[in-house]
Coordinates of N, CA and C and ligand atoms in Angstrom, one line a residue:
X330 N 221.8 99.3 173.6 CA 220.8 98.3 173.7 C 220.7 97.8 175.1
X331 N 219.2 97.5 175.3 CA 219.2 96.9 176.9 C 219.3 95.7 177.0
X332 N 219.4 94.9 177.9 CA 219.2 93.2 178.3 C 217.6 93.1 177.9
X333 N 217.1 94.0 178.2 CA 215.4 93.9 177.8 C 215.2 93.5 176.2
X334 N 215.9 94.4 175.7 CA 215.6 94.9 174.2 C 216.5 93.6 173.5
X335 N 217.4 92.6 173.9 CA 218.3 91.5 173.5 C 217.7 90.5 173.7
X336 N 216.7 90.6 174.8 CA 215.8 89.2 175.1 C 214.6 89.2 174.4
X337 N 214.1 90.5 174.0 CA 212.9 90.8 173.3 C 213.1 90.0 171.8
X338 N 214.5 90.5 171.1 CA 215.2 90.2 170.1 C 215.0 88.8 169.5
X339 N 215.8 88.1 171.1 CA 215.6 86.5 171.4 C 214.6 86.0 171.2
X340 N 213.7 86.9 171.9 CA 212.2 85.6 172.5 C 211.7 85.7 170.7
X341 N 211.7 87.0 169.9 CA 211.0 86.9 168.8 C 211.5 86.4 167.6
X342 N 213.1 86.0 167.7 CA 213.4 84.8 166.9 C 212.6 83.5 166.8
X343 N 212.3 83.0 165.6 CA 211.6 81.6 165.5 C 212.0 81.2 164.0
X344 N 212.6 79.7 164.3 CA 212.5 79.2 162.8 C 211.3 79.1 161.7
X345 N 211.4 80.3 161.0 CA 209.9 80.2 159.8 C 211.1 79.4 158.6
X346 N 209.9 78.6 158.4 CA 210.3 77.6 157.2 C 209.0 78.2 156.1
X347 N 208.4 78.5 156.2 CA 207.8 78.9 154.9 C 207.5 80.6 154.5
X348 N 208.0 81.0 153.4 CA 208.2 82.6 153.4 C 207.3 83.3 151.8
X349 N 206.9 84.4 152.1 CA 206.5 84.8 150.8 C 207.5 85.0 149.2
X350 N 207.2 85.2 148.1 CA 207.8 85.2 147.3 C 208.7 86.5 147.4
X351 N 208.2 87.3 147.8 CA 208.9 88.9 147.8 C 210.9 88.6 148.0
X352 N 211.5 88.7 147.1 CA 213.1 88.6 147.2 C 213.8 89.3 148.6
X353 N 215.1 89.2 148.9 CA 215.2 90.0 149.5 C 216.7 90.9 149.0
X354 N 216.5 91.7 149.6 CA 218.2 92.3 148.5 C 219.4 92.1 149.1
X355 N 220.1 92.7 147.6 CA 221.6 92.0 148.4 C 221.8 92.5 148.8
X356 N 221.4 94.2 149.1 CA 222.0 94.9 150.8 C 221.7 94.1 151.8
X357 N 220.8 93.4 152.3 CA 220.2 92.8 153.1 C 220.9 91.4 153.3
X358 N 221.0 91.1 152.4 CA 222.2 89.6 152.4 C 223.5 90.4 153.1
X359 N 224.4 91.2 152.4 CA 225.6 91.7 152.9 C 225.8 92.4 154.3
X360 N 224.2 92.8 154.3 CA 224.3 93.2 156.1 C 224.4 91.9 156.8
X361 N 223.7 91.0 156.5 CA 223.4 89.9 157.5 C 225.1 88.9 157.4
X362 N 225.5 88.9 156.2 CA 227.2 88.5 156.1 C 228.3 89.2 157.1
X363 N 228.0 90.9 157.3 CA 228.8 91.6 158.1 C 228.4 91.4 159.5
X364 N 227.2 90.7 159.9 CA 226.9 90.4 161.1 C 228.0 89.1 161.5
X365 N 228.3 88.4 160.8 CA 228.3 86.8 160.9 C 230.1 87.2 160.7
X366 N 230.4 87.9 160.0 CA 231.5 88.3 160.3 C 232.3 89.1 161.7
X367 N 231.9 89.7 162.5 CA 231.9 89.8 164.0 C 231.8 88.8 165.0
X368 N 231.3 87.5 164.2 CA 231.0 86.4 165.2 C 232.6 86.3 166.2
X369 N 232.8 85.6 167.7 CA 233.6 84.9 167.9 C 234.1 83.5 167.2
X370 N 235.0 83.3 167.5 CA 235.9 82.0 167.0 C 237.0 81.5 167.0
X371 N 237.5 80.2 167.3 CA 238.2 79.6 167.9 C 239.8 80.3 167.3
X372 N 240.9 80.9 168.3 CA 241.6 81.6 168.3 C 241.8 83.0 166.8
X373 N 240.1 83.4 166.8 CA 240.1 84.2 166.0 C 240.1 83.5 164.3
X374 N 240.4 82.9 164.3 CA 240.4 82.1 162.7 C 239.9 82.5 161.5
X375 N 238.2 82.5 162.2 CA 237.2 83.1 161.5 C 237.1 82.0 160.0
X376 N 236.8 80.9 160.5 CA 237.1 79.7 160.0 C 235.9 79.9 158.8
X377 N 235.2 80.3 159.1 CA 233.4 80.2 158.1 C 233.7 80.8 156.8
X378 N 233.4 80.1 155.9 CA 232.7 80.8 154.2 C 231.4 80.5 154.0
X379 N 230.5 81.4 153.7 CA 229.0 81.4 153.6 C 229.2 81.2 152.0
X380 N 228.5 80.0 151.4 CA 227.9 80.3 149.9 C 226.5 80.5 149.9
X381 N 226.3 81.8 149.1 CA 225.2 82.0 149.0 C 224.5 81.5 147.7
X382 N 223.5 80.8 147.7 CA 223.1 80.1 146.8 C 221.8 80.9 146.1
X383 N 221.9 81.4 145.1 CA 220.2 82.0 144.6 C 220.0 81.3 143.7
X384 N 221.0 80.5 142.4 CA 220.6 79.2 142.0 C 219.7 78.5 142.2
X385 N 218.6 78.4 141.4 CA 217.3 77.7 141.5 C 217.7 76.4 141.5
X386 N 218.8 75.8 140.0 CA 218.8 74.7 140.0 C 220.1 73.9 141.1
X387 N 220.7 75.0 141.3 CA 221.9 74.0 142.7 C 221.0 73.7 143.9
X388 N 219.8 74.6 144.2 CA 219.3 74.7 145.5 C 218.2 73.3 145.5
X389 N 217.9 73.4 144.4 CA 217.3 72.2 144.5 C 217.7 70.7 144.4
X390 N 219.2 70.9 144.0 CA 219.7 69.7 144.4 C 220.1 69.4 145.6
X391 N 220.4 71.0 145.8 CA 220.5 71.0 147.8 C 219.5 70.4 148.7
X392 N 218.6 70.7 148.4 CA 217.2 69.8 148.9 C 216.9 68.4 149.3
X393 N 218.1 67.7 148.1 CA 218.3 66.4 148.6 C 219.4 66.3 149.8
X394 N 220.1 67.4 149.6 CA 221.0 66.9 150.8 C 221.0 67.3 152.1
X395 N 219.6 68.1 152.4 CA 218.8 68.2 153.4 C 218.4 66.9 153.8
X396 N 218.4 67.4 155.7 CA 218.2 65.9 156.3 C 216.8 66.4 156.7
X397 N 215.9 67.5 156.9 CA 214.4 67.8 157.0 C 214.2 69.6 156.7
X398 N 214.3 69.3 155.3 CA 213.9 70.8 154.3 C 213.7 71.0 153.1
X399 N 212.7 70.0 153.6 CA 211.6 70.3 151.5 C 211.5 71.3 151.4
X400 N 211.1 72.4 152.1 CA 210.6 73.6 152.1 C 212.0 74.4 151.5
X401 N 213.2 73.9 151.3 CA 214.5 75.4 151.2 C 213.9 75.9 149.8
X402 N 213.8 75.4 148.9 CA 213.0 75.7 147.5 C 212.3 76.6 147.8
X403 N 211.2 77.4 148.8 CA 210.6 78.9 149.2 C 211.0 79.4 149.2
X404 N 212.5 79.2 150.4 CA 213.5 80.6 151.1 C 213.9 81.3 149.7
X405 N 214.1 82.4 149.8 CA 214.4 83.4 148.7 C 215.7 83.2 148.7
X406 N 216.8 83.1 150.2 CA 218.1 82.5 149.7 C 218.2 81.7 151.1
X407 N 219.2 80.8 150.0 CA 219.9 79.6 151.1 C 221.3 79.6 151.2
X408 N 221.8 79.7 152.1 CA 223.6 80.0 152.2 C 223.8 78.7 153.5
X409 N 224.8 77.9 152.3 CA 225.2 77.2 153.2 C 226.7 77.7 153.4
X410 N 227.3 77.3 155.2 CA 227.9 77.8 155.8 C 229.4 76.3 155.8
X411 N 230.8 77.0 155.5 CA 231.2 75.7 155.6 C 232.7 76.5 156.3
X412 N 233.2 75.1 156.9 CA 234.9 75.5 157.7 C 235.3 75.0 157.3
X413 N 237.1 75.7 157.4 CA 238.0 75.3 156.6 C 239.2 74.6 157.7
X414 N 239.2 73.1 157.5 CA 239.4 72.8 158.6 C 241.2 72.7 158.5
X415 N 241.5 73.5 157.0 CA 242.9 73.5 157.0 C 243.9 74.5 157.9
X416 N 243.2 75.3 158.6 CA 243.6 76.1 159.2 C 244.5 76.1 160.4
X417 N 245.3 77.0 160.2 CA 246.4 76.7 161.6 C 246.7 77.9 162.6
X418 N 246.9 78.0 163.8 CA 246.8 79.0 164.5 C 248.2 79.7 164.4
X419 N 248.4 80.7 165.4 CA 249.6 81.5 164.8 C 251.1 80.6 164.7
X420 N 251.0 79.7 166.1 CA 251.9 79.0 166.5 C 252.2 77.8 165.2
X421 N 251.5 78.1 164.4 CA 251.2 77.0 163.4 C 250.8 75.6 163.6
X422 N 250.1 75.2 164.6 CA 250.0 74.5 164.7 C 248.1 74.0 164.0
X423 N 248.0 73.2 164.3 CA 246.6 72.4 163.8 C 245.5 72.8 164.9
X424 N 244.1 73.3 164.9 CA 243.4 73.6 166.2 C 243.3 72.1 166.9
X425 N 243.7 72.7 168.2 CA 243.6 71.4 168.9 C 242.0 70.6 168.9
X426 N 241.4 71.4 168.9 CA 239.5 70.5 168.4 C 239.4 71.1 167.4
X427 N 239.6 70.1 166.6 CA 239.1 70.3 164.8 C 237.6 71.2 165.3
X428 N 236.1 70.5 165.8 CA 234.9 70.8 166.2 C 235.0 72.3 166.3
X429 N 236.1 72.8 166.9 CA 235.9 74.4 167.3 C 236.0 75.0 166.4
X430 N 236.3 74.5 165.2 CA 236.3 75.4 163.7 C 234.4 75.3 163.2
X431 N 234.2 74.7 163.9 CA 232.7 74.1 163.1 C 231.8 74.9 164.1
X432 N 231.6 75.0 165.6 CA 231.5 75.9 166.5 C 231.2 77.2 166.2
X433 N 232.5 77.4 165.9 CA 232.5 78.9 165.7 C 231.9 79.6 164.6
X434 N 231.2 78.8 163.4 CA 230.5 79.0 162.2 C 229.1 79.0 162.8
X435 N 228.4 78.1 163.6 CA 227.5 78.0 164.0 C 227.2 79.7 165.2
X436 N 228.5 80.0 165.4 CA 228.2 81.3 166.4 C 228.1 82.3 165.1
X437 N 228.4 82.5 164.2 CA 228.5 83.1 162.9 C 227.0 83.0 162.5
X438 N 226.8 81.8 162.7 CA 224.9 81.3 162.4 C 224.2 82.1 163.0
X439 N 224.3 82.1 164.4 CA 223.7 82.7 165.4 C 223.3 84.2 165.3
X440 N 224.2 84.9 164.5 CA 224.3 85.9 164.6 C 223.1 86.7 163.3
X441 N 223.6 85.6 162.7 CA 222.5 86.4 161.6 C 220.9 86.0 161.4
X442 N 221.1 84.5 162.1 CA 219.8 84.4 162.7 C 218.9 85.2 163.5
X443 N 219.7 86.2 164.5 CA 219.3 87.0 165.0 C 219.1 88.2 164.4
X444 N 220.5 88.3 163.7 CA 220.1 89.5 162.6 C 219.1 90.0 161.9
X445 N 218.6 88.7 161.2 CA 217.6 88.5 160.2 C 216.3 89.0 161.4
X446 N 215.8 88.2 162.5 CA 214.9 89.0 163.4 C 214.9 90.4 163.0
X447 N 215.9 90.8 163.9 CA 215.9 92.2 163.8 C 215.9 92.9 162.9
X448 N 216.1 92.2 161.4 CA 215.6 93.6 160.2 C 214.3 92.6 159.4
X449 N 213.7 92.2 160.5 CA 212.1 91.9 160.0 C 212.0 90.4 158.7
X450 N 213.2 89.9 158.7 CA 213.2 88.7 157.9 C 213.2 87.7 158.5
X451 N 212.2 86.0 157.8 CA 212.5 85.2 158.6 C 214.0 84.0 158.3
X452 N 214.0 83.6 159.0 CA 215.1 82.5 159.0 C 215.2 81.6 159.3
X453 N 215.7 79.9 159.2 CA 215.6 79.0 159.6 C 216.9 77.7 159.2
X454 N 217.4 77.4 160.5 CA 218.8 76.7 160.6 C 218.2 75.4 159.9
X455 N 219.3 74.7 158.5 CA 218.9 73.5 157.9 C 220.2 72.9 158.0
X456 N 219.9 71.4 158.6 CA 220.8 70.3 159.1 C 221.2 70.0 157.1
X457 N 221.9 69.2 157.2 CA 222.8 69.0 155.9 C 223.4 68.1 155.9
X458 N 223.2 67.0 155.1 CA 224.3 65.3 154.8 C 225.3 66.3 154.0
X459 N 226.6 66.1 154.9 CA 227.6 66.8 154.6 C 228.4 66.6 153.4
X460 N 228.2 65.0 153.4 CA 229.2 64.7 152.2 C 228.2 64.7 150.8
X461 N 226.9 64.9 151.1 CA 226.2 65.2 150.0 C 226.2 66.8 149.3
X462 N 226.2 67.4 150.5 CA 226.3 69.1 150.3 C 227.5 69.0 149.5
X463 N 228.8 68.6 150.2 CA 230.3 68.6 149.3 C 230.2 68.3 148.0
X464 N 229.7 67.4 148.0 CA 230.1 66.9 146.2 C 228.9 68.0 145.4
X465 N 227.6 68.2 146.0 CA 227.1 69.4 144.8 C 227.5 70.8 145.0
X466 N 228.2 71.1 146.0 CA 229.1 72.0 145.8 C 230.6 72.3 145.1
X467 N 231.0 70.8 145.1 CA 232.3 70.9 144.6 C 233.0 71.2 144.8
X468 N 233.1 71.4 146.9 CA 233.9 72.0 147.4 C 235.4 71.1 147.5
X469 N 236.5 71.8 147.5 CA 237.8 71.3 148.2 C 238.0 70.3 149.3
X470 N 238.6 69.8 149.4 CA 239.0 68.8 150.6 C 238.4 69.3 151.9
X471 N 238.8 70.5 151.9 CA 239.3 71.0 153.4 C 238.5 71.7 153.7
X472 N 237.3 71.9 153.2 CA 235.6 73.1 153.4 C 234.7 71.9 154.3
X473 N 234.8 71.9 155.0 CA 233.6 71.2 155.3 C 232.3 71.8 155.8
X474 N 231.6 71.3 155.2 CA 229.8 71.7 155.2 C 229.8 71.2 157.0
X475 N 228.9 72.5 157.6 CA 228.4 73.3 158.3 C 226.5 72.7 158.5
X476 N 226.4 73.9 157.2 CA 224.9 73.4 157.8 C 224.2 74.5 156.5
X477 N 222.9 74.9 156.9 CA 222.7 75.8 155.6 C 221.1 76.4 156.6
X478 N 221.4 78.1 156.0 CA 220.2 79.0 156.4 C 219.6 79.2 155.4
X479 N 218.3 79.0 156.0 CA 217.1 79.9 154.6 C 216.5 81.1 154.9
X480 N 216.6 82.0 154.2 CA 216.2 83.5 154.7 C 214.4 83.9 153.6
X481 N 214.3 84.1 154.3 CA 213.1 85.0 153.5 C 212.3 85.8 153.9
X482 N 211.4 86.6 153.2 CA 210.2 87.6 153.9 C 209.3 86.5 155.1
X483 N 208.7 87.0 155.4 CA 207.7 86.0 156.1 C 206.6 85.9 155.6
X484 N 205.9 84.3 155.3 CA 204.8 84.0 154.6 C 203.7 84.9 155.6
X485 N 202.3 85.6 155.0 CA 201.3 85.9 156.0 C 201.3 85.0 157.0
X486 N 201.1 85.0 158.0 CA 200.8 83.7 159.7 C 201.7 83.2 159.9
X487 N 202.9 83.2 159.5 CA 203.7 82.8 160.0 C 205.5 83.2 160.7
X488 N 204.2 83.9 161.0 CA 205.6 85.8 161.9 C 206.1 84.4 163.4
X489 N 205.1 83.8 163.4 CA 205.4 83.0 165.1 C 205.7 81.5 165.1
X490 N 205.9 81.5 163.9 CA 206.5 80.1 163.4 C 205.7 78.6 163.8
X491 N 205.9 77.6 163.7 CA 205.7 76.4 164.2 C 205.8 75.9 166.1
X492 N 205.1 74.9 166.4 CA 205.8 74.8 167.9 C 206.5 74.1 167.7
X493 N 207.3 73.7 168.6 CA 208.8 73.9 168.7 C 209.6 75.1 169.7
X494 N 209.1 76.4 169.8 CA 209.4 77.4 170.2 C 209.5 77.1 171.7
X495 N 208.8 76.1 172.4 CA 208.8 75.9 173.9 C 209.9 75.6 174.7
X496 N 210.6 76.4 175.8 CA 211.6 76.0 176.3 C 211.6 75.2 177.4
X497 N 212.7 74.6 177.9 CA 212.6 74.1 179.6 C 212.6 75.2 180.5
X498 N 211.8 75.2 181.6 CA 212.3 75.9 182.6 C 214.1 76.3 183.1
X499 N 214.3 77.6 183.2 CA 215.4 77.8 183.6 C 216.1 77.6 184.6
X500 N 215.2 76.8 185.6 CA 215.9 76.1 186.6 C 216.4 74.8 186.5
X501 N 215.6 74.7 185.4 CA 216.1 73.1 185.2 C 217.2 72.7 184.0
X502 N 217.8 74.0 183.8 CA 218.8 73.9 182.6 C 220.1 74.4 183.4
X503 N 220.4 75.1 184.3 CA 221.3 75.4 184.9 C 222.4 74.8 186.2
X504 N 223.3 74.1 186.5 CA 223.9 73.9 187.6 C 224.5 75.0 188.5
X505 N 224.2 75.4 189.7 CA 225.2 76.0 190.1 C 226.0 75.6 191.0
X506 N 227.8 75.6 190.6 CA 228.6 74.6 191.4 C 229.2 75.4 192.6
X507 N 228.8 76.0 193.8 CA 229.3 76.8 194.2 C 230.3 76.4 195.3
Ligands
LIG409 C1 221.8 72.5 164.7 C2 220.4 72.8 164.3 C3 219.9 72.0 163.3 C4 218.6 72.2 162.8 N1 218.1 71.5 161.7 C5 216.9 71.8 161.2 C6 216.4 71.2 160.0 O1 217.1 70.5 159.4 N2 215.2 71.6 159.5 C7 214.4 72.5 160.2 O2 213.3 72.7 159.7 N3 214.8 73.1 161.4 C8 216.0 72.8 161.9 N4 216.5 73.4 163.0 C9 215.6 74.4 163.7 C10 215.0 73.7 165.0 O3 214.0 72.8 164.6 C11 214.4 74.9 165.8 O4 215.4 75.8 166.2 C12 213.8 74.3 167.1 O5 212.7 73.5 166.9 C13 213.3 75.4 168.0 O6 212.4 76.3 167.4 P1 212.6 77.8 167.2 O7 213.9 78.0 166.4 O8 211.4 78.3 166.4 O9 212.8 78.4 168.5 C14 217.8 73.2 163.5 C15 218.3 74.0 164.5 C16 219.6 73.8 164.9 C17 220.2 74.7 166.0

């Protein structure tokens, strides 16, 4: 693959929040899980568990625990992403930034966010009241909620998403300390 062909990739990522009914399969889920599995992460850990939610009735309780995603009720699925912040590195010790377990889920995000581009699905990163996600999950102490993706076909017109899509100029995002 080129730098061309990775920026093309980029530029045609956009969060679609609204998707057609059409399902999508669980090859399609388990590809986009094997992507998110390759991610980087803090001393390897690989801290992330995706629950994949097709549960009509959990997802919509999930809904409430959305901080702006009426819309996850469309996505065909919603997987929320959570770290296990029990984890210890070889030396046994505790990660010295808890954050970098949470981090490195988000690069796990990333991945299949892009993924999803690339095999023609849309997708869209949903913020999450964490201790709301926890309790209708019924997760363990030591899972901590992440965040949650909605995947789906793309609704007709909305291959290019919402604005939002606008960046800053790249000279004004960069320092160079030379
Ligand atoms: C950490 C994070 C949290 C986000 N939370 C939400 C959210 O709760 N609801 C939503 O519709 N979009 C959410 N987004 C998507 C952003 O709104 C979107 O990425 C931004 O507006 C840029 O648009 P684009 O993704 O189409 O380029 C989130 C994105 C990130 C990275």
């Amino acid at each position: 693959m080129t730098y061309e062909d990775f920026h093309a990739l980029c530029q045609n990522r956009r969060s679609i929040r609204y998707f057609d009914q059409k399902p999508i399969s669980k090859i399609d889920v388990i590809k986009l899980l094997e992507l998110a599995r390759l991610a980087p992460s803090i001393e390897n850990l690989q801290p992330w568990h995706f629950h994949v939610i097709q549960n009509k009735e959990l997802r919509h309780k999930l809904i409430e625990a959305s901080c702006y995603g009426n819309f996850v009720e469309g996505a065909d699925v919603f997987i929320v992403i959570t770290a296990n912040r029990s984890l210890e590195n070889k030396a046994k010790e505790p990660v010295w930034n808890p954050k970098e377990l949470e981090y490195s889920c988000m690069a796990a995000a990333e991945h299949m966010l892009l993924g999803a581009t690339a095999m023609g699905l849309g997708s869209c990163w949903v913020s999450l009241h964490h201790g709301t996600a926890h309790e209708i999950l019924k997760l363990p102490h030591h899972e901590i909620v992440v965040g949650g993706l909605m995947l789906g076909h793309y609704k007709r017109g909305e291959e290019h998403g919402i604005d939002g899509h606008q960046r800053n100029a790249l000279e004004e995002m960069y320092t160079l300390h030379e």
